[in-house]
Coordinates of C-alpha atoms in Angstrom, one line a residue:
X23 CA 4.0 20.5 26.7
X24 CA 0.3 19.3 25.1
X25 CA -1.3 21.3 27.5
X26 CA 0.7 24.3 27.2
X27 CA -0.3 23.6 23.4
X28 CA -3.9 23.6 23.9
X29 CA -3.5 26.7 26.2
X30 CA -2.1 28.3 24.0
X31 CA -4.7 27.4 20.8
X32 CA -7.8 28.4 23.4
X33 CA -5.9 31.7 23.9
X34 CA -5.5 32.6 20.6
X35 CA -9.3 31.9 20.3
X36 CA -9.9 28.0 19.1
X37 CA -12.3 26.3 20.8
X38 CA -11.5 23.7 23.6
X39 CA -12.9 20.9 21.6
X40 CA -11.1 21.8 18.5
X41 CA -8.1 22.0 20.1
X42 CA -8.3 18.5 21.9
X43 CA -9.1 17.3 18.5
X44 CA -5.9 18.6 16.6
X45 CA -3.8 17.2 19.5
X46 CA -5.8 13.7 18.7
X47 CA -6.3 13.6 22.8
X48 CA -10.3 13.3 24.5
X49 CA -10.7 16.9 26.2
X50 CA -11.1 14.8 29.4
X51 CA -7.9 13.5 29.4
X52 CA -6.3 17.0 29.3
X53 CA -8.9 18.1 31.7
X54 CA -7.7 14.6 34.3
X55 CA -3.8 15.9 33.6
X56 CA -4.9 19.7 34.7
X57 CA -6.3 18.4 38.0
X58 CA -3.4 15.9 38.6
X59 CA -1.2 19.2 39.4
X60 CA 1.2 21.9 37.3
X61 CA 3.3 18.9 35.7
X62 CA 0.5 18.0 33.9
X63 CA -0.1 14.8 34.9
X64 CA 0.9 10.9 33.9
X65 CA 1.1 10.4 30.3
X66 CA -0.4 7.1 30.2
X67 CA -1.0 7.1 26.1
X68 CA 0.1 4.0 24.5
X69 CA 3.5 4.1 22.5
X70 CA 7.3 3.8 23.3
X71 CA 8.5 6.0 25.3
X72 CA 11.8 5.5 24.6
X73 CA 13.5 3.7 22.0
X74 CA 13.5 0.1 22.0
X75 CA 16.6 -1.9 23.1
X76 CA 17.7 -3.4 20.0
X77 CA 17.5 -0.4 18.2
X78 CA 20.4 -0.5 14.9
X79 CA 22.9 2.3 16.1
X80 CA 24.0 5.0 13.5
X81 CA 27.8 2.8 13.2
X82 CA 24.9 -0.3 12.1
X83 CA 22.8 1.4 9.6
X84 CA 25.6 2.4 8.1
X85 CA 27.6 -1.2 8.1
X86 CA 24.0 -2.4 6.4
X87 CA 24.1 0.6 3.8
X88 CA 27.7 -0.1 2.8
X89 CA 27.1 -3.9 2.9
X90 CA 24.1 -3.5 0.4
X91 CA 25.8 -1.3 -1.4
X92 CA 28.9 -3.2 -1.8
X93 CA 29.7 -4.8 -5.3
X94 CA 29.0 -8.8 -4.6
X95 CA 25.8 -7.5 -3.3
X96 CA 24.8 -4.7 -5.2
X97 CA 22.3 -6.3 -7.2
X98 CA 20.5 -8.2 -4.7
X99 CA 16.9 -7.4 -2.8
X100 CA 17.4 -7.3 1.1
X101 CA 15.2 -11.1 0.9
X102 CA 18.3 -12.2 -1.0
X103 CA 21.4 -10.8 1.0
X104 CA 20.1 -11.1 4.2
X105 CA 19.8 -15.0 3.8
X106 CA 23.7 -14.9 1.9
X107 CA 24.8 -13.5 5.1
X108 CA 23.8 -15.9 7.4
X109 CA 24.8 -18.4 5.4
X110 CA 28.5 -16.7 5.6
X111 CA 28.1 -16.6 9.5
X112 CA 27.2 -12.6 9.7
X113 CA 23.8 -11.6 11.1
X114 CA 23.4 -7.4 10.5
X115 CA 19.8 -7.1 10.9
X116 CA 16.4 -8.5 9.3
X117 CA 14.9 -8.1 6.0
X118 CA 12.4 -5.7 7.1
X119 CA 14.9 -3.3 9.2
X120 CA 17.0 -3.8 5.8
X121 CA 14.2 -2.7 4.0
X122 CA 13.3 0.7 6.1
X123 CA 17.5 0.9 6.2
X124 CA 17.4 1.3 2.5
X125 CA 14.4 3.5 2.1
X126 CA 15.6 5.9 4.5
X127 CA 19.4 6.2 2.2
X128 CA 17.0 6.5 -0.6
X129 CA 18.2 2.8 -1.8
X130 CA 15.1 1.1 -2.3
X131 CA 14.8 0.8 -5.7
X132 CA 14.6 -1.8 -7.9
X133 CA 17.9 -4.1 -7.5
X134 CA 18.9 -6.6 -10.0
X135 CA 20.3 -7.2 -13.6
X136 CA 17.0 -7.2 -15.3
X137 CA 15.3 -3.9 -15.8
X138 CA 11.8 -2.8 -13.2
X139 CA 9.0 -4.4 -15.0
X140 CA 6.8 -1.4 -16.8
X141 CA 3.3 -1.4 -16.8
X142 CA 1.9 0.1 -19.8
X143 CA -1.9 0.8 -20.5
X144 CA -3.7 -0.9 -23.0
X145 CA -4.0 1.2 -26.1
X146 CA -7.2 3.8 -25.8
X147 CA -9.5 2.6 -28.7
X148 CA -12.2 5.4 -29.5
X149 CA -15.5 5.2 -31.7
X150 CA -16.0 7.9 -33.8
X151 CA -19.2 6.3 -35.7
X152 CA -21.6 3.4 -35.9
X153 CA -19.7 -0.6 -36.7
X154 CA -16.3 0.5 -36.2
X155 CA -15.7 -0.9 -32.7
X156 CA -17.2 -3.5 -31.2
X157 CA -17.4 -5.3 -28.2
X158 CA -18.6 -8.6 -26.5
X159 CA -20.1 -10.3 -23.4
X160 CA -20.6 -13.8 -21.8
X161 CA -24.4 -14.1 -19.9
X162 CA -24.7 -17.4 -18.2
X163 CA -28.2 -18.9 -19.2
X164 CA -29.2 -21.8 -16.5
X165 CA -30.4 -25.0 -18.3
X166 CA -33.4 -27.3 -16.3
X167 CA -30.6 -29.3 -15.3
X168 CA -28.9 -28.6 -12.5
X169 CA -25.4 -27.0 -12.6
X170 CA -25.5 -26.9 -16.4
X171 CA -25.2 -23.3 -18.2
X172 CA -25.8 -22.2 -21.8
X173 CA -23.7 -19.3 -22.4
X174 CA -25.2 -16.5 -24.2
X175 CA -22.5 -14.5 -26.2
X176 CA -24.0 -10.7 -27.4
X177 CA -21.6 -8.4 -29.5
X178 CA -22.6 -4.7 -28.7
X179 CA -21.8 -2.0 -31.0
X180 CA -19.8 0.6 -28.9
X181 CA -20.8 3.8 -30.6
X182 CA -24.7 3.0 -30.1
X183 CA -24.9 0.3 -27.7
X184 CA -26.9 -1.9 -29.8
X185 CA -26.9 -5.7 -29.8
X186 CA -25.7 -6.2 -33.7
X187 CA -25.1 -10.1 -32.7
X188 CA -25.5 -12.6 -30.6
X189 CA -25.7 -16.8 -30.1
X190 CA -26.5 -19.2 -27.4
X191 CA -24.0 -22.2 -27.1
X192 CA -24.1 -25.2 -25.0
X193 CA -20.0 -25.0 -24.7
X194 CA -17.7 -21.5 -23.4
X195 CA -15.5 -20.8 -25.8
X196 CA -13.5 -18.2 -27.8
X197 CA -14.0 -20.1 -31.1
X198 CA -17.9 -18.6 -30.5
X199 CA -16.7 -15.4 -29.4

């Protein structure tokens, strides 16, 4: 099939290279399956061949859809019915297949009585002249002692960038600031 592929692509004028490239295999890997016979070789690439033995059948995934989906546990996270279910006795699967269960029904949203947390950006504040916004910086100042800082606090005038304050203290604090 790859080959056939890459026969095809050199055909239609790609280059060999190219081609290997796109089918993410070394050209002398195709080059070992052409001399190996018409079949085109052994496939020795890592990855499952087949699909593993544990695999959820379709009868499974839905048995976890319709149990997540099911009123006493409609409002729980797959890290919360999961555990509920063993404790009843009833193993379906783990919280991770639960997981990829859900996000392939389109169910992984949030889940719960409390609405999705919202992240909202801090309010834009804009300059349009000299001393109308400023802002302000901790420097660390070593002292002769060892391990002991001054802090230097500067307040910087956004519009300009000019140092309109500043102060060294021997204690960090917002009381200074």
């Amino acid at each position: 099939m790859i080959l056939s592929l890459v026969d095809e692509a050199v055909r239609s004028g790609a280059r060999h290279q190219k081609a290997c490239e796109v089918v993410e295999l070394p050209a002398r890997t195709l080059q070992r399956w052409r001399e190996q016979g018409p079949e085109g070789g052994d496939d020795r690439r890592k990855g499952a061949k087949t699909p593993p033995a544990n695999k959820l059948s379709e009868a499974e995934r839905a048995k976890v859809v319709e149990v997540a989906t099911s009123a006493p546990m409609r409002d729980l996270s797959p890290r919360q019915i999961v555990p509920r279910l063993a404790d009843q006795g009833d193993y379906l699967c783990s919280e991770s297949t639960m997981y990829r269960v859900l996000e392939e029904h389109g169910l992984k949203a949030h889940r719960g009585p409390v609405k999705a947390r919202t992240n909202k950006r801090p309010k834009a504040r804009v300059a349009t002249g000299p001393n109308q916004l400023l802002c302000w910086d901790i420097t660390y100042l070593p002292a002769a002692v060892r391990g002991k800082f001054y802090y230097l606090y500067v307040f910087l005038d956004v519009w300009s960038r000019k140092i309109v304050g500043w102060g060294v203290n021997e204690q960090e604090s917002d009381d200074f600031a």
